[in-house]
PDB file of C-alpha atoms in Angstrom:
ATOM      1  CA  MET F 565     -46.218-106.293  82.213  1.00 48.00           C
ATOM      2  CA  PRO F 566     -43.625-105.140  79.819  1.00 54.00           C
ATOM      3  CA  ASP F 567     -43.406-101.632  78.327  1.00 62.00           C
ATOM      4  CA  ALA F 568     -44.832-101.066  75.240  1.00 57.00           C
ATOM      5  CA  PRO F 569     -42.376-100.846  72.213  1.00 63.00           C
ATOM      6  CA  ARG F 570     -41.060 -97.543  71.704  1.00 73.00           C
ATOM      7  CA  ASN F 571     -40.774 -95.576  68.028  1.00 80.00           C
ATOM      8  CA  LEU F 572     -37.158 -94.857  67.638  1.00 82.00           C
ATOM      9  CA  ASN F 573     -37.974 -91.953  65.534  1.00 83.00           C
ATOM     10  CA  ASN F 574     -39.895 -90.382  68.513  1.00 81.00           C
ATOM     11  CA  GLU F 575     -37.524 -91.061  70.962  1.00 82.00           C
ATOM     12  CA  LEU F 576     -34.668 -89.554  68.857  1.00 85.00           C
ATOM     13  CA  ALA F 577     -36.929 -86.613  68.098  1.00 85.00           C
ATOM     14  CA  LYS F 578     -37.503 -85.895  71.848  1.00 84.00           C
ATOM     15  CA  GLU F 579     -33.678 -86.212  72.332  1.00 88.00           C
ATOM     16  CA  ARG F 580     -33.106 -83.526  69.650  1.00 91.00           C
ATOM     17  CA  ASN F 581     -35.921 -81.279  71.368  1.00 88.00           C
ATOM     18  CA  ARG F 582     -34.019 -81.914  74.749  1.00 88.00           C
ATOM     19  CA  ALA F 583     -30.697 -80.820  73.396  1.00 90.00           C
ATOM     20  CA  ALA F 584     -32.502 -77.815  71.912  1.00 91.00           C
ATOM     21  CA  ALA F 585     -34.182 -77.165  74.910  1.00 90.00           C
ATOM     22  CA  GLU F 586     -30.701 -77.133  76.767  1.00 92.00           C
ATOM     23  CA  ARG F 587     -29.134 -75.108  74.039  1.00 94.00           C
ATOM     24  CA  THR F 588     -31.993 -72.390  74.724  1.00 93.00           C
ATOM     25  CA  LEU F 589     -31.366 -72.393  78.429  1.00 92.00           C
ATOM     26  CA  LEU F 590     -27.923 -71.663  77.890  1.00 92.00           C
ATOM     27  CA  ALA F 591     -28.370 -68.757  75.636  1.00 94.00           C
ATOM     28  CA  TRP F 592     -30.519 -67.448  78.281  1.00 94.00           C
ATOM     29  CA  ILE F 593     -28.130 -67.603  81.044  1.00 94.00           C
ATOM     30  CA  ARG F 594     -25.321 -65.729  78.714  1.00 94.00           C
ATOM     31  CA  THR F 595     -28.174 -62.978  78.214  1.00 94.00           C
ATOM     32  CA  SER F 596     -28.720 -62.650  81.880  1.00 93.00           C
ATOM     33  CA  LEU F 597     -25.503 -62.685  82.981  1.00 93.00           C
ATOM     34  CA  SER F 598     -24.836 -59.869  80.588  1.00 94.00           C
ATOM     35  CA  LEU F 599     -27.509 -57.928  81.885  1.00 93.00           C
ATOM     36  CA  ILE F 600     -26.590 -58.581  85.311  1.00 93.00           C
ATOM     37  CA  GLY F 601     -22.992 -57.651  84.433  1.00 93.00           C
ATOM     38  CA  PHE F 602     -24.058 -54.390  82.811  1.00 92.00           C
ATOM     39  CA  GLY F 603     -26.379 -53.162  85.588  1.00 90.00           C
ATOM     40  CA  PHE F 604     -23.409 -54.117  87.859  1.00 90.00           C
ATOM     41  CA  GLY F 605     -20.892 -52.193  85.830  1.00 90.00           C
ATOM     42  CA  ILE F 606     -23.338 -49.046  85.545  1.00 88.00           C
ATOM     43  CA  ASP F 607     -23.130 -49.101  89.287  1.00 84.00           C
ATOM     44  CA  GLN F 608     -19.565 -49.138  89.811  1.00 86.00           C
ATOM     45  CA  ILE F 609     -18.986 -46.590  87.345  1.00 85.00           C
ATOM     46  CA  VAL F 610     -21.306 -44.494  89.161  1.00 81.00           C
ATOM     47  CA  THR F 611     -19.848 -45.101  92.456  1.00 79.00           C
ATOM     48  CA  ALA F 612     -16.033 -44.288  90.902  1.00 81.00           C
ATOM     49  CA  ILE F 613     -17.146 -40.987  89.516  1.00 77.00           C
ATOM     50  CA  GLN F 614     -18.829 -40.117  92.771  1.00 75.00           C
ATOM     51  CA  ARG F 615     -15.498 -40.902  94.685  1.00 76.00           C
ATOM     52  CA  THR F 616     -13.315 -39.152  92.394  1.00 76.00           C
ATOM     53  CA  ARG F 617     -14.777 -35.944  91.537  1.00 70.00           C
ATOM     54  CA  ARG F 618     -16.731 -36.124  94.936  1.00 60.00           C
ATOM     55  CA  LEU F 619     -19.567 -34.239  93.193  1.00 57.00           C
ATOM     56  CA  ASP F 620     -23.140 -35.324  93.634  1.00 55.00           C
ATOM     57  CA  TYR F 621     -25.541 -34.725  91.137  1.00 60.00           C
ATOM     58  CA  LEU F 622     -28.191 -36.394  92.584  1.00 60.00           C
ATOM     59  CA  GLY F 623     -30.473 -36.680  89.728  1.00 62.00           C
ATOM     60  CA  THR F 624     -27.994 -37.979  87.410  1.00 68.00           C
ATOM     61  CA  MET F 625     -26.774 -40.398  89.845  1.00 76.00           C
ATOM     62  CA  TYR F 626     -29.977 -41.573  91.355  1.00 79.00           C
ATOM     63  CA  LEU F 627     -30.966 -42.142  87.665  1.00 80.00           C
ATOM     64  CA  ALA F 628     -27.762 -44.131  86.807  1.00 82.00           C
ATOM     65  CA  ARG F 629     -28.257 -46.297  89.861  1.00 84.00           C
ATOM     66  CA  ILE F 630     -31.592 -47.226  89.200  1.00 88.00           C
ATOM     67  CA  THR F 631     -30.965 -48.081  85.498  1.00 88.00           C
ATOM     68  CA  GLY F 632     -28.019 -50.459  86.767  1.00 90.00           C
ATOM     69  CA  LEU F 633     -30.599 -51.655  89.547  1.00 91.00           C
ATOM     70  CA  ALA F 634     -33.000 -52.340  86.659  1.00 92.00           C
ATOM     71  CA  PHE F 635     -30.636 -54.109  84.612  1.00 93.00           C
ATOM     72  CA  ILE F 636     -30.128 -56.467  87.015  1.00 93.00           C
ATOM     73  CA  ALA F 637     -33.530 -57.092  87.862  1.00 93.00           C
ATOM     74  CA  VAL F 638     -34.245 -57.818  84.343  1.00 94.00           C
ATOM     75  CA  GLY F 639     -31.362 -60.047  84.222  1.00 93.00           C
ATOM     76  CA  LEU F 640     -32.691 -62.160  87.289  1.00 94.00           C
ATOM     77  CA  TYR F 641     -35.979 -62.172  85.889  1.00 94.00           C
ATOM     78  CA  ALA F 642     -34.732 -63.560  82.636  1.00 93.00           C
ATOM     79  CA  MET F 643     -32.948 -66.327  84.506  1.00 94.00           C
ATOM     80  CA  LEU F 644     -35.742 -67.435  86.613  1.00 94.00           C
ATOM     81  CA  SER F 645     -38.140 -67.542  84.075  1.00 93.00           C
ATOM     82  CA  ALA F 646     -35.873 -69.126  81.393  1.00 93.00           C
ATOM     83  CA  THR F 647     -35.388 -71.607  84.224  1.00 94.00           C
ATOM     84  CA  ILE F 648     -38.925 -72.608  84.715  1.00 93.00           C
ATOM     85  CA  GLU F 649     -39.630 -72.536  81.345  1.00 91.00           C
ATOM     86  CA  HIS F 650     -36.823 -75.212  80.589  1.00 91.00           C
ATOM     87  CA  ARG F 651     -38.413 -77.257  83.423  1.00 92.00           C
ATOM     88  CA  GLN F 652     -41.709 -77.481  81.873  1.00 90.00           C
ATOM     89  CA  GLU F 653     -40.423 -77.951  78.389  1.00 88.00           C
ATOM     90  CA  LEU F 654     -38.483 -81.067  79.839  1.00 88.00           C
ATOM     91  CA  ARG F 655     -41.527 -82.460  81.469  1.00 89.00           C
ATOM     92  CA  ARG F 656     -43.665 -81.856  78.155  1.00 87.00           C
ATOM     93  CA  ILE F 657     -41.046 -83.967  76.190  1.00 85.00           C
ATOM     94  CA  GLN F 658     -41.119 -86.635  78.493  1.00 84.00           C
ATOM     95  CA  ARG F 659     -44.704 -87.400  78.135  1.00 81.00           C
ATOM     96  CA  ASP F 660     -45.984 -89.809  75.261  1.00 73.00           C
ATOM     97  CA  ASP F 661     -48.715 -87.279  73.819  1.00 73.00           C
ATOM     98  CA  TYR F 662     -46.477 -84.275  73.419  1.00 70.00           C
ATOM     99  CA  LEU F 663     -48.292 -81.720  71.747  1.00 72.00           C
ATOM    100  CA  TYR F 664     -46.985 -78.076  70.949  1.00 70.00           C
ATOM    101  CA  THR F 665     -48.787 -75.369  73.021  1.00 74.00           C
ATOM    102  CA  PRO F 666     -48.391 -71.924  72.229  1.00 77.00           C
ATOM    103  CA  ARG F 667     -46.330 -70.131  75.416  1.00 78.00           C
ATOM    104  CA  ARG F 668     -45.525 -66.422  76.248  1.00 81.00           C
ATOM    105  CA  SER F 669     -42.347 -65.395  75.041  1.00 84.00           C
ATOM    106  CA  ASN F 670     -39.701 -64.735  77.496  1.00 84.00           C
ATOM    107  CA  ALA F 671     -37.721 -62.776  74.666  1.00 87.00           C
ATOM    108  CA  LEU F 672     -40.620 -60.496  74.217  1.00 88.00           C
ATOM    109  CA  VAL F 673     -41.180 -59.679  77.889  1.00 90.00           C
ATOM    110  CA  VAL F 674     -37.391 -59.023  78.220  1.00 91.00           C
ATOM    111  CA  ALA F 675     -37.196 -56.916  75.112  1.00 90.00           C
ATOM    112  CA  ILE F 676     -40.077 -54.851  76.513  1.00 92.00           C
ATOM    113  CA  ALA F 677     -38.339 -54.555  79.976  1.00 92.00           C
ATOM    114  CA  LEU F 678     -35.353 -53.188  78.087  1.00 91.00           C
ATOM    115  CA  MET F 679     -37.303 -50.835  76.033  1.00 92.00           C
ATOM    116  CA  VAL F 680     -38.959 -49.243  79.270  1.00 92.00           C
ATOM    117  CA  ILE F 681     -35.283 -49.061  81.052  1.00 90.00           C
ATOM    118  CA  GLY F 682     -34.072 -47.304  78.132  1.00 87.00           C
ATOM    119  CA  ILE F 683     -36.894 -44.860  77.672  1.00 88.00           C
ATOM    120  CA  PHE F 684     -36.587 -43.706  81.372  1.00 86.00           C
ATOM    121  CA  ALA F 685     -32.799 -43.625  81.099  1.00 82.00           C
ATOM    122  CA  PHE F 686     -33.079 -41.486  77.765  1.00 82.00           C
ATOM    123  CA  LEU F 687     -35.452 -39.162  79.206  1.00 82.00           C
ATOM    124  CA  GLY F 688     -33.483 -39.125  82.677  1.00 76.00           C
ATOM    125  CA  ILE F 689     -30.593 -37.957  80.356  1.00 72.00           C
ATOM    126  CA  ILE F 690     -32.447 -35.488  78.499  1.00 80.00           C
ATOM    127  CA  ILE F 691     -33.842 -33.762  81.348  1.00 76.00           C
ATOM    128  CA  SER F 692     -30.427 -33.651  83.387  1.00 68.00           C
ATOM    129  CA  THR F 693     -28.778 -32.057  80.595  1.00 69.00           C
ATOM    130  CA  LEU F 694     -31.463 -29.278  80.064  1.00 76.00           C
ATOM    131  CA  ASN F 695     -31.267 -28.601  83.779  1.00 66.00           C
TER     132      ASN F 695
END
C-alpha cells in the first residue's frame, strides 16, 4: 500500500521547525557552557586566592565555592532540560497531527535559579563585609 501523498508546504514547515529547534538547542548549549565555565572560574579564583594569601576566611570562601557550584549545577540543569525538550520537539514535528501545546519555559526556570543564586551571593557578601 503506497504512502499517502505529502503536502510540500507542510514538509517544508516541518523542516523550518526542525532547523529552529536545532538553533534553540545550540543557544542552550552556549548558555549552559557559559554558566558552567563561570562557576568553574569562580572556584578557581577562590582556590588561587587561598593559595597566594594563605588566608582562610571560611565564610567568604565557602560562600564563593557554593556560588560557583550553584552556577555549575544550573548550567548542567539547563543542558539536560534543553536536550530533553529538543528530543520531544523533534518527535512532535515528525507527527502528522502537529499541534502547538504550551510548555514550561526552560529560560524562566534558569532565570529564577540565577536570581536565587544572585540573591544569596549578594546577601553573603553584604554579611561578610559587615562582620
